[in-house]
Amino acid sequence: MCSSDLFGWALFRKSGSTRTNPPSITAVSVGKVERRDVPVAINALAQAQGWQAVIVRPQVNGPLLRVPIKEGSDVEKGDLIAEIDPTPFKHMLMQAQGALRRDQAQLDLAKLKLTRYRQLAEQHTIAVLDVDTQAALVDELEGTIAVDQGAVGAAQVNLTRTRIVAPISGRVGVRLVDAGNIVSTADTAGIVTINQIAPIAVTFTLPQGEFQRLSQASDSFRKSLVTEAYSQESGDLLDTGELVV
């Protein structure tokens, strides 16, 4: 075979091996034009804080007997948080109740005398002044009874305040006072803090432009906006809520 024939065979093989790929087909669909709400998502760093935070303070003075709650535990509304020595307040209540019974007996006797004096006055056997004097004594004793009842009520309230209960449900913080200490109503630090975490508040800030977008999307915040809290570390969805402020 001569060299010219070999060159022609090489050109033939090259041109014969070239293939033309068919054009790709793009699927096209037709849809109806309509108006829909487009989701608006805004991301921001947030901070979780208790929905309510309460500092539990003593309302009476006295030695702190016990603080049965455990730090970091969850408590329900009405659970015992701390107990102050109730002994002096029990004696105050007994004293107030005794004074009430004494004055009530005097009032009952004064009323009986007044009834008798009025009968005698109708028979003209006693001076009218004596009747008026006895009636004034009855009024005075009724006022004394009202004072005694107030003292009994105050003593009962102070006695109940020796048992400090949780005003809300939540999680207990660090105990600030141990049993054995003398607590006072003047203490500003309190005994312990309780933070409500169900529900919990999540606060965040947004630029002014994003705020305007939210305002437009919610009709000036008349419509509720769904919020989602994600973990900054793992990106997992922690919980969902609603924008309230």
Coordinates of C-alpha atoms in Angstrom, one line a residue:
M1 CA 0.0 0.0 0.0
C2 CA 1.4 3.3 -0.9
S3 CA 1.5 6.2 1.5
S4 CA -1.2 8.2 -0.2
D5 CA -3.7 5.3 0.2
L6 CA -2.9 5.1 4.0
F7 CA -3.5 8.8 4.5
G8 CA -6.8 8.6 2.7
W9 CA -7.9 5.6 4.9
A10 CA -7.0 7.5 8.1
L11 CA -9.1 10.5 7.0
F12 CA -12.0 8.2 6.2
R13 CA -11.9 6.5 9.6
K14 CA -11.8 9.8 11.4
S15 CA -14.7 11.3 9.5
G16 CA -16.7 8.1 9.8
S17 CA -16.4 7.9 13.6
T18 CA -17.8 11.4 14.2
R19 CA -21.5 11.3 15.2
T20 CA -23.9 14.2 15.6
N21 CA -25.9 14.2 19.0
P22 CA -29.6 14.8 18.7
P23 CA -30.8 18.1 20.2
S24 CA -32.0 18.0 23.8
I25 CA -35.7 18.4 24.4
T26 CA -36.9 20.8 27.0
A27 CA -40.3 20.2 28.6
V28 CA -42.6 23.2 28.6
S29 CA -45.8 23.4 30.6
V30 CA -48.4 26.1 30.7
G31 CA -49.9 27.5 33.9
K32 CA -52.7 29.9 34.8
V33 CA -51.7 33.3 36.0
E34 CA -53.0 33.9 39.5
R35 CA -52.3 36.0 42.6
R36 CA -50.8 34.2 45.6
D37 CA -49.2 35.2 48.9
V38 CA -45.4 34.9 48.7
P39 CA -43.7 33.7 51.9
V40 CA -41.5 36.3 53.5
A41 CA -38.7 34.9 55.7
I42 CA -36.4 37.1 57.8
N43 CA -33.6 35.7 59.8
A44 CA -32.2 37.3 63.0
L45 CA -30.2 36.3 66.0
A46 CA -32.4 36.0 69.1
Q47 CA -32.2 35.6 72.8
A48 CA -34.5 33.5 74.9
Q49 CA -35.8 34.8 78.3
G50 CA -38.4 33.9 80.8
W51 CA -42.0 35.0 79.9
Q52 CA -42.3 36.1 83.5
A53 CA -39.6 36.5 86.1
V54 CA -40.4 36.6 89.8
I55 CA -38.1 37.3 92.7
V56 CA -39.5 35.5 95.7
R57 CA -39.1 37.8 98.8
P58 CA -40.3 37.2 102.4
Q59 CA -43.3 39.2 103.5
V60 CA -42.7 38.7 107.2
N61 CA -39.6 38.7 109.4
G62 CA -38.2 35.7 111.1
P63 CA -35.8 32.7 111.0
L64 CA -35.9 30.7 107.8
L65 CA -36.6 27.1 108.7
R66 CA -36.2 25.4 105.3
V67 CA -36.0 25.9 101.6
P68 CA -37.2 22.6 100.2
I69 CA -36.9 23.5 96.5
K70 CA -34.0 22.3 94.3
E71 CA -32.0 24.7 92.3
G72 CA -32.7 24.4 88.5
S73 CA -35.9 22.4 89.1
D74 CA -39.4 23.1 87.8
V75 CA -42.1 24.1 90.2
E76 CA -45.8 24.5 89.9
K77 CA -47.8 27.5 91.1
G78 CA -48.6 27.0 94.8
D79 CA -45.6 24.7 95.5
L80 CA -43.8 25.4 98.8
I81 CA -40.6 27.5 98.2
A82 CA -39.6 28.4 101.8
E83 CA -40.9 28.3 105.3
I84 CA -40.4 30.9 108.1
D85 CA -40.7 30.0 111.8
P86 CA -44.5 30.4 112.4
T87 CA -44.4 30.2 116.2
P88 CA -44.5 34.0 117.0
F89 CA -47.3 34.5 114.5
K90 CA -49.4 31.7 116.0
H91 CA -49.2 33.4 119.4
M92 CA -50.2 36.7 117.8
L93 CA -53.2 35.1 116.3
M94 CA -54.2 33.5 119.6
Q95 CA -53.8 36.8 121.3
A96 CA -56.0 38.6 118.7
Q97 CA -58.6 35.8 118.9
G98 CA -58.7 36.0 122.7
A99 CA -59.3 39.8 122.6
L100 CA -62.1 39.3 120.1
R101 CA -63.8 36.8 122.3
R102 CA -63.5 39.0 125.4
D103 CA -64.9 42.0 123.7
Q104 CA -67.6 40.0 122.0
A105 CA -68.8 38.8 125.5
Q106 CA -68.8 42.4 126.8
L107 CA -70.8 43.5 123.7
D108 CA -73.4 40.7 124.3
L109 CA -73.8 41.7 127.9
A110 CA -74.1 45.4 126.9
K111 CA -76.8 44.5 124.4
L112 CA -78.8 42.6 127.0
K113 CA -78.6 45.5 129.4
L114 CA -79.7 47.9 126.7
T115 CA -82.7 45.8 126.0
R116 CA -83.6 45.7 129.7
Y117 CA -83.1 49.5 130.0
R118 CA -85.4 50.2 127.2
Q119 CA -88.1 48.0 128.8
L120 CA -87.6 49.9 132.1
A121 CA -87.7 53.2 130.3
E122 CA -91.1 52.3 128.8
Q123 CA -92.3 51.7 132.4
H124 CA -90.9 55.0 133.4
T125 CA -88.7 53.4 136.1
I126 CA -85.3 54.4 134.7
A127 CA -84.0 57.7 133.3
V128 CA -83.8 58.1 129.5
L129 CA -80.2 59.2 130.0
D130 CA -79.3 55.7 131.3
V131 CA -80.7 54.2 128.1
D132 CA -78.7 56.5 125.9
T133 CA -75.5 55.9 127.9
Q134 CA -76.0 52.1 127.5
A135 CA -76.7 52.5 123.7
A136 CA -73.5 54.5 123.4
L137 CA -71.6 51.7 125.2
V138 CA -73.0 49.2 122.7
D139 CA -71.8 51.3 119.8
E140 CA -68.4 51.6 121.3
L141 CA -68.0 47.9 121.9
E142 CA -69.2 47.2 118.3
G143 CA -66.3 49.4 117.1
T144 CA -63.9 47.5 119.4
I145 CA -65.2 44.2 117.8
A146 CA -64.4 45.6 114.4
V147 CA -60.9 46.4 115.4
D148 CA -60.4 43.0 117.0
Q149 CA -61.7 41.3 113.8
G150 CA -59.2 43.3 111.8
A151 CA -56.4 42.2 114.2
V152 CA -57.4 38.6 113.8
G153 CA -57.4 38.9 110.0
A154 CA -54.0 40.5 110.0
A155 CA -52.6 37.8 112.3
Q156 CA -54.0 35.1 110.0
V157 CA -52.5 36.7 106.9
N158 CA -49.1 37.0 108.6
L159 CA -49.3 33.4 109.7
T160 CA -50.0 32.2 106.1
R161 CA -47.1 34.3 104.9
T162 CA -44.7 32.2 106.8
R163 CA -45.2 29.6 104.1
I164 CA -43.8 31.1 100.9
V165 CA -45.3 29.4 97.8
A166 CA -44.5 29.8 94.1
P167 CA -46.6 32.6 92.6
I168 CA -46.1 31.2 89.1
S169 CA -45.1 28.0 87.4
G170 CA -41.5 28.0 86.1
R171 CA -37.9 27.0 86.7
V172 CA -36.1 27.9 90.0
G173 CA -32.8 29.8 89.9
V174 CA -29.9 29.8 92.3
R175 CA -31.0 29.9 96.0
L176 CA -29.8 33.2 97.6
V177 CA -30.6 32.4 101.2
D178 CA -30.0 29.2 103.2
A179 CA -32.1 27.9 106.0
G180 CA -31.1 29.2 109.4
N181 CA -30.8 32.8 108.3
I182 CA -33.0 35.6 109.5
V183 CA -35.0 37.0 106.6
S184 CA -36.7 40.4 106.5
T185 CA -39.2 42.2 104.4
A186 CA -36.4 44.8 103.7
D187 CA -34.3 42.2 101.9
T188 CA -34.2 43.2 98.2
A189 CA -32.3 40.2 96.9
G190 CA -35.0 37.8 97.8
I191 CA -34.8 34.1 98.5
V192 CA -34.9 32.7 95.0
T193 CA -36.0 33.6 91.4
I194 CA -38.5 31.8 89.3
N195 CA -38.6 32.1 85.5
Q196 CA -41.6 31.0 83.5
I197 CA -40.3 29.1 80.4
A198 CA -43.5 27.6 79.1
P199 CA -44.3 29.7 77.2
I200 CA -40.9 31.4 76.8
A201 CA -40.1 34.7 75.2
V202 CA -37.7 35.1 72.4
T203 CA -36.5 38.7 71.6
F204 CA -34.7 39.8 68.5
T205 CA -34.0 43.1 66.6
L206 CA -34.4 43.8 62.9
P207 CA -33.3 46.6 60.6
Q208 CA -35.8 49.3 59.8
G209 CA -36.2 48.0 56.3
E210 CA -37.1 44.5 57.4
F211 CA -39.5 46.0 59.9
Q212 CA -41.3 47.7 57.1
R213 CA -41.6 44.4 55.2
L214 CA -43.1 42.7 58.2
S215 CA -45.5 45.6 58.7
Q216 CA -46.7 45.3 55.1
A217 CA -46.9 41.5 55.2
S218 CA -49.0 41.5 58.4
D219 CA -51.2 44.5 57.6
S220 CA -49.5 46.6 60.2
F221 CA -49.3 43.6 62.6
R222 CA -53.0 43.0 62.6
K223 CA -52.3 39.5 61.3
S224 CA -50.4 37.0 63.3
L225 CA -46.9 36.1 62.1
V226 CA -45.4 32.7 62.6
T227 CA -41.9 32.6 64.2
E228 CA -39.5 29.6 64.3
A229 CA -36.6 29.3 66.7
Y230 CA -33.6 27.3 65.5
S231 CA -30.5 26.2 67.4
Q232 CA -27.5 28.3 66.5
E233 CA -25.2 25.3 67.0
S234 CA -27.1 22.5 65.3
G235 CA -29.6 24.4 63.2
D236 CA -32.4 22.1 64.5
L237 CA -35.9 23.6 64.9
L238 CA -36.5 24.2 68.6
D239 CA -40.1 25.4 68.6
T240 CA -42.6 27.6 66.8
G241 CA -44.4 30.6 68.1
E242 CA -46.2 33.8 67.2
L243 CA -44.9 37.4 67.0
V244 CA -46.7 39.4 69.7
V245 CA -44.6 42.6 69.9

